[in-house]
Amino acid sequence: MRDTPRIIIRPEATDDIPSIRSLTDAAFVGMEHSKQTEGAIVDALRQAGALSLSLVAERGGAVIGHVAFSPVLINGEDVGWFGLGPVSVSPSLQRGGVGSALIKEGLKLLAHRGARGCVVLGEPDYYRRFGFTSDHALSYRGAPAEYFQSLVLAGEPLEGEVAYHAGFEAT
């Protein structure tokens, strides 16, 4: 029986940037709701200094997953909330727990840093397992309510219009 190297989750390093871009581009090929701009979004957030938290999953020295968190505005104000995404996992390892491990660690670190909450635009059944719900008074540019979800990390739930960083408009 061969030992499989364990997964290490750590902050991104400068040397990881090319691997993160390749991984992110590959992870979204053929995804139904993707515009294939996720790699450009991560790059734009990084260049703007808006990657508040960028974690990689590494196994055997190779980057196999990545998660990004960036600040969001609610009603035009920075109130300590963040957006989750993109989340990328090597195509051959998707549905194996790497993305879940990245998200759990990221949310834990955000809470430890004093974040008040997090939003995500994504598959309700997937993100519900981390505590996200669509039972809130937040909205995002006409996104279907069930796909736009929030998680309160501290304080009270908020209401209003959420705006992601301009990096999400990258093409």
XYZ file of N, CA, C and O in Angstrom:
684
model
N 0.842 -1.178 0.000
C 0.000 0.000 0.000
C 0.890 1.246 0.000
O 1.816 1.362 0.777
N 0.577 2.170 -0.900
C 1.346 3.399 -1.031
C 0.711 4.512 -0.218
O -0.503 4.666 -0.212
N 1.543 5.305 0.445
C 1.041 6.463 1.183
C 0.772 7.607 0.220
O 1.611 7.937 -0.609
N -0.405 8.200 0.333
C -0.734 9.380 -0.452
C -0.316 10.595 0.355
O -0.679 10.700 1.532
N 0.427 11.518 -0.263
C 0.819 12.712 0.486
C -0.418 13.468 0.978
O -1.416 13.563 0.273
N -0.334 13.981 2.189
C -1.468 14.699 2.748
C -1.589 16.080 2.111
O -0.638 16.622 1.571
N -2.773 16.635 2.233
C -3.049 17.959 1.688
C -2.678 19.003 2.736
O -3.046 18.882 3.903
N -1.965 20.010 2.290
C -1.590 21.136 3.131
C -2.342 22.357 2.608
O -2.329 22.624 1.408
N -3.009 23.082 3.492
C -3.675 24.330 3.114
C -2.861 25.461 3.711
O -2.584 25.460 4.914
N -2.496 26.412 2.837
C -1.642 27.515 3.259
C -1.944 28.757 2.427
O -2.561 28.656 1.364
N -1.488 29.931 2.898
C -1.654 31.139 2.096
C -0.875 31.018 0.781
O 0.172 30.369 0.732
N -1.392 31.660 -0.253
C -0.664 31.647 -1.520
C 0.674 32.341 -1.365
O 0.822 33.266 -0.572
N 1.650 31.876 -2.130
C 2.967 32.501 -2.224
C 3.137 33.007 -3.654
O 2.450 32.528 -4.573
N 4.043 33.935 -3.841
C 4.279 34.490 -5.172
C 4.564 33.391 -6.195
O 4.068 33.445 -7.328
N 5.314 32.395 -5.797
C 5.644 31.291 -6.717
C 4.416 30.491 -7.141
O 4.469 29.758 -8.130
N 3.328 30.590 -6.402
C 2.111 29.838 -6.709
C 1.271 30.486 -7.805
O 0.386 29.836 -8.367
N 1.494 31.750 -8.097
C 0.596 32.498 -8.974
C 0.391 31.834 -10.338
O -0.761 31.660 -10.762
N 1.439 31.412 -11.047
C 1.188 30.745 -12.334
C 0.375 29.447 -12.184
O -0.496 29.159 -13.002
N 0.649 28.699 -11.126
C -0.091 27.452 -10.895
C -1.562 27.729 -10.579
O -2.449 27.004 -11.031
N -1.808 28.790 -9.801
C -3.182 29.148 -9.473
C -3.935 29.507 -10.749
O -5.077 29.080 -10.948
N -3.316 30.270 -11.634
C -3.990 30.669 -12.877
C -4.296 29.440 -13.731
O -5.419 29.269 -14.220
N -3.316 28.573 -13.915
C -3.534 27.354 -14.722
C -4.611 26.474 -14.115
O -5.488 25.968 -14.819
N -4.532 26.285 -12.818
C -5.507 25.459 -12.106
C -6.907 26.042 -12.245
O -7.861 25.323 -12.542
N -7.033 27.344 -12.036
C -8.343 27.990 -12.089
C -8.931 27.899 -13.489
O -10.108 27.578 -13.658
N -8.117 28.150 -14.505
C -8.599 28.028 -15.884
C -9.085 26.606 -16.166
O -10.156 26.408 -16.717
N -8.314 25.615 -15.748
C -8.670 24.213 -15.996
C -9.903 23.790 -15.207
O -10.731 23.017 -15.707
N -10.031 24.293 -13.992
C -11.124 23.862 -13.111
C -12.495 24.241 -13.644
O -13.486 23.568 -13.342
N -12.587 25.304 -14.424
C -13.896 25.786 -14.871
C -14.240 25.421 -16.308
O -15.324 25.771 -16.785
N -13.364 24.686 -16.982
C -13.670 24.261 -18.349
C -14.936 23.397 -18.327
O -15.049 22.449 -17.553
N -15.900 23.772 -19.153
C -17.127 22.993 -19.275
C -18.140 23.205 -18.169
O -19.195 22.567 -18.169
N -17.850 24.096 -17.227
C -18.816 24.355 -16.149
C -19.982 25.166 -16.709
O -19.790 26.181 -17.377
N -21.172 24.741 -16.389
C -22.396 25.294 -16.968
C -22.536 26.811 -16.812
O -22.899 27.510 -17.750
N -22.262 27.358 -15.646
C -22.504 28.789 -15.399
C -21.240 29.634 -15.494
O -21.249 30.787 -15.087
N -20.168 29.074 -16.026
C -18.900 29.797 -16.104
C -18.760 30.546 -17.424
O -19.118 30.043 -18.478
N -18.183 31.745 -17.332
C -17.843 32.517 -18.531
C -16.365 32.320 -18.875
O -15.833 33.026 -19.711
N -15.697 31.418 -18.168
C -14.277 31.124 -18.350
C -13.404 32.332 -18.028
O -12.333 32.508 -18.612
N -13.833 33.162 -17.093
C -13.070 34.350 -16.702
C -12.536 34.252 -15.272
O -11.937 35.205 -14.763
N -12.727 33.121 -14.621
C -12.357 32.991 -13.210
C -10.865 33.245 -12.973
O -10.490 33.893 -11.989
N -10.000 32.750 -13.845
C -8.562 33.000 -13.701
C -8.244 34.478 -13.799
O -7.438 35.020 -13.026
N -8.889 35.163 -14.740
C -8.692 36.605 -14.893
C -9.225 37.361 -13.680
O -8.640 38.382 -13.270
N -10.302 36.869 -13.091
C -10.855 37.512 -11.891
C -9.852 37.437 -10.748
O -9.574 38.448 -10.083
N -9.292 36.268 -10.507
C -8.312 36.119 -9.428
C -7.114 37.032 -9.686
O -6.632 37.723 -8.775
N -6.632 37.062 -10.922
C -5.499 37.939 -11.262
C -5.853 39.405 -11.011
O -5.049 40.160 -10.456
N -7.052 39.820 -11.421
C -7.469 41.220 -11.249
C -7.596 41.572 -9.770
O -7.185 42.670 -9.354
N -8.150 40.672 -8.980
C -8.255 40.917 -7.536
C -6.863 41.057 -6.920
O -6.616 41.959 -6.105
N -5.959 40.185 -7.303
C -4.592 40.223 -6.771
C -3.920 41.548 -7.158
O -3.305 42.220 -6.338
N -4.023 41.927 -8.429
C -3.384 43.156 -8.901
C -3.948 44.388 -8.217
O -3.238 45.372 -8.010
N -5.217 44.347 -7.843
C -5.851 45.485 -7.174
C -5.628 45.468 -5.662
O -6.096 46.363 -4.957
N -4.946 44.458 -5.157
C -4.758 44.341 -3.712
C -6.031 43.957 -2.987
O -6.187 44.244 -1.805
N -6.954 43.306 -3.706
C -8.261 42.972 -3.141
C -8.424 41.489 -2.824
O -9.536 41.051 -2.537
N -7.345 40.742 -2.868
C -7.416 39.347 -2.422
C -7.176 39.371 -0.909
O -6.056 39.287 -0.441
N -8.241 39.504 -0.166
C -8.126 39.598 1.289
C -7.578 38.313 1.883
O -6.856 38.329 2.876
N -7.939 37.212 1.274
C -7.466 35.901 1.709
C -7.394 35.012 0.484
O -8.378 34.868 -0.242
N -6.224 34.455 0.242
C -6.005 33.583 -0.912
C -5.252 32.356 -0.420
O -4.090 32.444 -0.023
N -5.949 31.224 -0.405
C -5.374 29.986 0.114
C -5.198 28.969 -1.002
O -6.026 28.899 -1.918
N -4.142 28.172 -0.883
C -3.947 27.067 -1.810
C -3.964 25.758 -1.043
O -3.633 25.704 0.137
N -4.376 24.709 -1.740
C -4.242 23.344 -1.238
C -3.090 22.740 -2.017
O -3.054 22.820 -3.246
N -2.175 22.164 -1.299
C -0.977 21.596 -1.911
C -0.860 20.129 -1.508
O -1.127 19.768 -0.360
N -0.485 19.304 -2.456
C -0.222 17.897 -2.151
C 1.013 17.479 -2.926
O 1.080 17.669 -4.145
N 1.969 16.946 -2.223
C 3.193 16.501 -2.872
C 3.927 17.622 -3.593
O 4.555 17.407 -4.623
N 3.821 18.845 -3.071
C 4.499 19.986 -3.660
C 3.757 20.653 -4.806
O 4.214 21.651 -5.344
N 2.605 20.114 -5.199
C 1.826 20.688 -6.312
C 0.569 21.370 -5.788
O -0.096 20.856 -4.887
N 0.244 22.515 -6.373
C -0.985 23.222 -6.034
C -2.143 22.494 -6.702
O -2.180 22.348 -7.924
N -3.098 22.011 -5.886
C -4.235 21.249 -6.410
C -5.568 21.949 -6.168
O -6.601 21.486 -6.639
N -5.542 23.068 -5.436
C -6.772 23.805 -5.175
C -6.473 25.220 -4.745
O -5.360 25.535 -4.306
N -7.473 26.084 -4.905
C -7.326 27.496 -4.539
C -8.691 28.061 -4.164
O -9.709 27.698 -4.757
N -8.700 28.969 -3.191
C -9.909 29.712 -2.841
C -9.534 31.167 -2.623
O -8.467 31.473 -2.073
N -10.407 32.056 -3.092
C -10.204 33.496 -2.947
C -11.344 34.098 -2.143
O -12.498 33.707 -2.302
N -11.005 35.057 -1.302
C -11.979 35.860 -0.579
C -11.610 37.321 -0.809
O -10.437 37.687 -0.691
N -12.598 38.136 -1.125
C -12.356 39.558 -1.376
C -13.460 40.380 -0.716
O -14.560 39.879 -0.475
N -13.165 41.649 -0.417
C -14.174 42.476 0.258
C -15.362 42.764 -0.650
O -15.210 42.879 -1.869
N -16.525 42.860 -0.048
C -17.727 43.299 -0.760
C -18.263 44.532 -0.052
O -17.980 44.760 1.120
N -19.029 45.310 -0.787
C -19.717 46.464 -0.217
C -21.181 46.107 -0.049
O -21.747 45.387 -0.877
N -21.779 46.601 1.008
C -23.214 46.447 1.212
C -23.795 47.852 1.294
O -23.363 48.655 2.127
N -24.715 48.110 0.377
C -25.278 49.464 0.249
C -24.170 50.501 0.072
O -24.229 51.600 0.620
N -23.135 50.117 -0.665
C -22.041 51.026 -0.971
C -21.020 51.224 0.125
O -20.106 52.027 -0.021
N -21.132 50.484 1.220
C -20.209 50.652 2.345
C -19.443 49.378 2.647
O -19.975 48.272 2.535
N -18.197 49.547 3.078
C -17.384 48.431 3.551
C -17.770 48.195 5.009
O -17.489 49.026 5.874
N -18.436 47.075 5.256
C -18.915 46.778 6.608
C -18.330 45.468 7.141
O -18.903 44.822 8.015
N -17.166 45.082 6.606
C -16.494 43.893 7.121
C -17.017 42.579 6.583
O -16.847 41.542 7.212
N -17.651 42.627 5.408
C -18.136 41.411 4.761
C -17.260 41.089 3.559
O -16.636 41.977 2.969
N -17.242 39.803 3.199
C -16.387 39.320 2.123
C -17.169 38.438 1.167
O -18.182 37.852 1.543
N -16.655 38.336 -0.035
C -17.193 37.425 -1.028
C -16.286 36.221 -1.159
O -15.060 36.368 -1.158
N -16.865 35.066 -1.249
C -16.145 33.817 -1.439
C -16.126 33.494 -2.919
O -17.167 33.483 -3.572
N -14.950 33.218 -3.442
C -14.846 32.755 -4.810
C -13.900 33.590 -5.638
O -13.599 34.727 -5.290
N -13.436 32.990 -6.682
C -13.668 31.622 -7.119
C -12.983 30.572 -6.229
O -12.018 30.858 -5.551
N -13.537 29.363 -6.282
C -12.956 28.179 -5.665
C -12.582 27.249 -6.812
O -13.426 26.936 -7.650
N -11.328 26.821 -6.838
C -10.844 25.989 -7.939
C -10.154 24.739 -7.405
O -9.371 24.832 -6.461
N -10.446 23.616 -8.033
C -9.793 22.357 -7.688
C -9.397 21.674 -8.987
O -10.144 21.717 -9.970
N -8.245 21.068 -8.980
C -7.774 20.328 -10.145
C -8.887 19.398 -10.630
O -9.493 18.691 -9.824
N -9.186 19.414 -11.939
C -10.323 18.624 -12.436
C -10.321 17.151 -12.000
O -11.368 16.606 -11.678
N -9.166 16.531 -11.943
C -9.121 15.114 -11.565
C -9.402 14.879 -10.083
O -9.619 13.738 -9.675
N -9.399 15.941 -9.294
C -9.614 15.811 -7.846
C -10.920 16.443 -7.372
O -11.202 16.457 -6.173
N -11.718 16.971 -8.306
C -12.983 17.591 -7.918
C -13.900 16.549 -7.299
O -13.858 15.380 -7.638
N -14.706 16.993 -6.365
C -15.645 16.170 -5.605
C -14.926 15.215 -4.640
O -15.489 14.204 -4.233
N -13.705 15.601 -4.263
C -12.929 14.778 -3.338
C -12.652 15.445 -2.002
O -11.879 14.926 -1.207
N -13.260 16.607 -1.747
C -13.107 17.269 -0.457
C -12.086 18.391 -0.407
O -11.989 19.081 0.613
N -11.331 18.601 -1.481
C -10.318 19.655 -1.482
C -10.980 21.025 -1.387
O -10.581 21.870 -0.574
N -11.985 21.280 -2.196
C -12.684 22.565 -2.159
C -13.319 22.812 -0.803
O -13.241 23.919 -0.261
N -13.934 21.792 -0.234
C -14.550 21.933 1.094
C -13.517 22.292 2.147
O -13.762 23.157 2.994
N -12.368 21.646 2.098
C -11.314 21.942 3.070
C -10.836 23.386 2.933
O -10.618 24.068 3.937
N -10.685 23.862 1.706
C -10.267 25.241 1.471
C -11.303 26.235 2.005
O -10.959 27.216 2.658
N -12.566 25.981 1.715
C -13.628 26.887 2.161
C -13.713 26.913 3.688
O -13.787 27.985 4.300
N -13.685 25.757 4.322
C -13.757 25.699 5.788
C -12.606 26.466 6.426
O -12.800 27.240 7.365
N -11.397 26.258 5.912
C -10.236 26.948 6.475
C -10.343 28.455 6.231
O -10.045 29.259 7.114
N -10.771 28.838 5.042
C -10.922 30.252 4.730
C -11.938 30.937 5.623
O -11.691 32.039 6.139
N -13.082 30.319 5.825
C -14.106 30.900 6.698
C -13.612 31.006 8.135
O -13.869 31.992 8.819
N -12.885 29.995 8.584
C -12.327 30.017 9.934
C -11.347 31.182 10.081
O -11.393 31.931 11.063
N -10.483 31.382 9.091
C -9.511 32.475 9.144
C -10.191 33.842 9.074
O -9.803 34.774 9.774
N -11.215 33.963 8.217
C -11.956 35.226 8.148
C -12.571 35.565 9.500
O -12.486 36.705 9.965
N -13.212 34.590 10.126
C -13.834 34.820 11.438
C -12.778 35.225 12.464
O -12.991 36.154 13.256
N -11.641 34.550 12.437
C -10.554 34.855 13.364
C -10.043 36.281 13.161
O -9.617 36.932 14.121
N -10.107 36.776 11.926
C -9.642 38.138 11.609
C -10.717 39.190 11.862
O -10.502 40.360 11.585
N -11.871 38.782 12.342
C -12.911 39.735 12.691
C -13.920 40.045 11.600
O -14.700 40.996 11.731
N -13.953 39.250 10.538
C -14.951 39.464 9.485
C -16.343 39.303 10.072
O -16.572 38.474 10.953
N -17.275 40.086 9.552
C -18.658 40.018 10.042
C -19.504 39.036 9.258
O -20.507 38.538 9.760
N -19.136 38.787 7.998
C -19.930 37.862 7.205
C -19.315 37.609 5.854
O -18.295 38.204 5.484
N -19.950 36.705 5.125
C -19.456 36.291 3.822
C -20.646 35.985 2.919
O -21.676 35.474 3.389
N -20.517 36.318 1.652
C -21.535 35.991 0.659
C -20.915 35.127 -0.421
O -19.697 35.132 -0.637
N -21.778 34.392 -1.108
C -21.334 33.563 -2.228
C -22.470 33.455 -3.233
O -23.648 33.410 -2.859
N -22.101 33.432 -4.492
C -23.054 33.183 -5.564
C -22.716 31.799 -6.095
O -21.668 31.603 -6.715
N -23.569 30.830 -5.775
C -23.244 29.467 -6.160
C -24.351 28.481 -5.852
O -25.443 28.854 -5.409
N -24.041 27.241 -6.063
C -24.976 26.133 -5.912
C -25.451 26.012 -4.460
O -24.656 25.729 -3.560
N -26.747 26.219 -4.214
C -27.249 26.190 -2.838
C -26.934 24.903 -2.081
O -26.528 24.954 -0.915
N -27.106 23.758 -2.702
C -26.876 22.496 -2.000
C -25.424 22.348 -1.556
O -25.149 21.771 -0.510
N -24.501 22.863 -2.345
C -23.085 22.757 -1.992
C -22.742 23.688 -0.831
O -22.152 23.270 0.158
N -23.110 24.955 -0.946
C -22.690 25.943 0.042
C -23.470 25.870 1.352
O -23.005 26.347 2.384
N -24.622 25.237 1.345
C -25.408 25.065 2.571
C -24.611 24.292 3.625
O -24.735 24.557 4.820
N -23.776 23.373 3.198
C -23.014 22.557 4.157
C -22.035 23.372 4.996
O -21.551 22.907 6.021
N -21.726 24.601 4.548
C -20.823 25.474 5.298
C -21.586 26.496 6.143
O -20.981 27.338 6.789
N -22.902 26.439 6.098
C -23.735 27.340 6.871
C -24.342 28.489 6.080
O -25.061 29.316 6.635
N -24.064 28.566 4.783
C -24.651 29.614 3.957
C -26.138 29.350 3.756
O -26.566 28.202 3.644
N -26.912 30.441 3.734
C -28.348 30.325 3.462
C -28.765 31.435 2.506
O -28.097 32.465 2.391
N -29.873 31.203 1.871
C -30.454 32.266 1.039
C -31.595 32.945 1.792
O -32.316 33.746 1.232
N -31.719 32.640 3.067
C -32.735 33.236 3.931
C -32.157 34.519 4.533
O -31.747 34.565 5.691
N -32.084 35.567 3.702
C -31.481 36.816 4.130
C -32.096 37.973 3.349
O -32.856 37.764 2.406
N -31.738 39.160 3.737
C -32.262 40.360 3.078
C -31.190 41.037 2.233
O -31.221 42.237 2.026
N -30.231 40.252 1.752
C -29.194 40.766 0.862
C -29.527 40.384 -0.569
O -30.104 39.317 -0.814
N -29.154 41.228 -1.502
C -29.386 40.903 -2.911
C -28.160 41.266 -3.726
O -27.315 42.060 -3.296
N -28.078 40.659 -4.905
C -26.968 40.926 -5.807
C -27.481 40.968 -7.239
O -27.927 39.947 -7.776
N -27.453 42.120 -7.824
C -27.758 42.372 -9.235
C -28.695 41.378 -9.898
O -28.360 40.785 -10.922
N -29.816 41.151 -9.348
C -30.809 40.299 -9.984
C -30.483 38.809 -9.985
O -31.123 38.040 -10.689
N -29.495 38.406 -9.208
C -29.178 36.977 -9.119
C -30.353 36.256 -8.467
O -30.995 36.800 -7.560
N -30.657 35.041 -8.903
C -31.729 34.289 -8.253
C -31.456 34.166 -6.752
O -30.348 33.820 -6.345
N -32.456 34.491 -5.954
C -32.279 34.544 -4.502
C -31.694 33.261 -3.924
O -30.857 33.316 -3.026
N -32.098 32.103 -4.443
C -31.601 30.846 -3.866
C -30.120 30.617 -4.142
O -29.451 29.872 -3.424
N -29.563 31.272 -5.158
C -28.150 31.092 -5.504
C -27.249 32.142 -4.853
O -26.036 31.967 -4.807
N -27.831 33.218 -4.375
C -27.043 34.229 -3.674
C -27.241 34.003 -2.186
O -28.337 34.181 -1.655
N -26.163 33.595 -1.518
C -26.259 33.129 -0.143
C -25.321 33.904 0.772
O -24.331 34.468 0.307
N -25.647 33.897 2.044
C -24.822 34.613 3.014
C -24.592 33.765 4.260
O -25.342 32.834 4.546
N -23.557 34.153 4.983
C -23.201 33.506 6.240
C -22.753 34.603 7.201
O -21.768 35.302 6.930
N -23.481 34.781 8.289
C -23.101 35.754 9.313
C -22.008 35.114 10.167
O -22.184 34.018 10.686
N -20.885 35.811 10.293
C -19.784 35.322 11.122
C -19.773 36.007 12.492
O -19.289 35.433 13.463
N -20.265 37.237 12.543
C -20.326 37.991 13.806
C -21.374 39.085 13.664
O -21.528 39.669 12.601
N -22.078 39.352 14.724
C -23.072 40.417 14.694
C -24.390 39.948 14.114
O -24.701 38.761 14.085
N -25.141 40.909 13.633
C -26.492 40.658 13.127
C -26.488 40.537 11.605
O -25.620 41.104 10.935
N -27.490 39.852 11.049
C -27.626 39.813 9.589
C -27.848 41.228 9.054
O -28.397 42.087 9.745
N -27.414 41.457 7.844
C -27.574 42.760 7.215
C -28.576 42.668 6.082
O -28.936 41.581 5.637
N -28.999 43.827 5.624
C -29.869 43.853 4.457
C -29.351 44.908 3.498
O -28.705 45.878 3.899
N -29.605 44.666 2.214
C -29.215 45.644 1.215
C -28.618 44.999 -0.024
O -28.635 43.782 -0.201
N -28.077 45.863 -0.866
C -27.494 45.457 -2.138
C -25.998 45.221 -1.967
O -25.283 46.074 -1.439
N -25.539 44.058 -2.420
C -24.128 43.690 -2.334
C -23.442 44.011 -3.654
O -23.993 43.759 -4.729
N -22.238 44.551 -3.554
C -21.408 44.804 -4.736
C -20.057 44.130 -4.539
O -19.389 44.371 -3.525
N -19.692 43.298 -5.495
C -18.371 42.670 -5.489
C -17.341 43.662 -6.025
O -17.683 44.638 -6.694
N -16.086 43.393 -5.782
C -14.988 44.212 -6.283
C -15.023 44.240 -7.811
O -15.450 43.280 -8.454
N -14.559 45.335 -8.386
C -14.542 45.501 -9.842
C -13.756 44.396 -10.547
O -13.980 44.137 -11.738
N -12.863 43.719 -9.849
C -12.107 42.610 -10.432
C -12.992 41.503 -10.970
O -12.606 40.746 -11.855
N -14.217 41.424 -10.472
C -15.143 40.400 -10.953
C -15.676 40.711 -12.350
O -16.332 39.871 -12.955
N -15.369 41.876 -12.845
C -15.769 42.231 -14.208
C -14.664 41.908 -15.207
O -14.776 42.226 -16.389
N -13.575 41.287 -14.746
C -12.446 40.954 -15.623
C -12.892 40.020 -16.736
O -13.744 39.154 -16.546
N -12.302 40.229 -17.901
C -12.633 39.349 -19.039
C -11.395 38.740 -19.614
O -10.308 39.150 -19.401
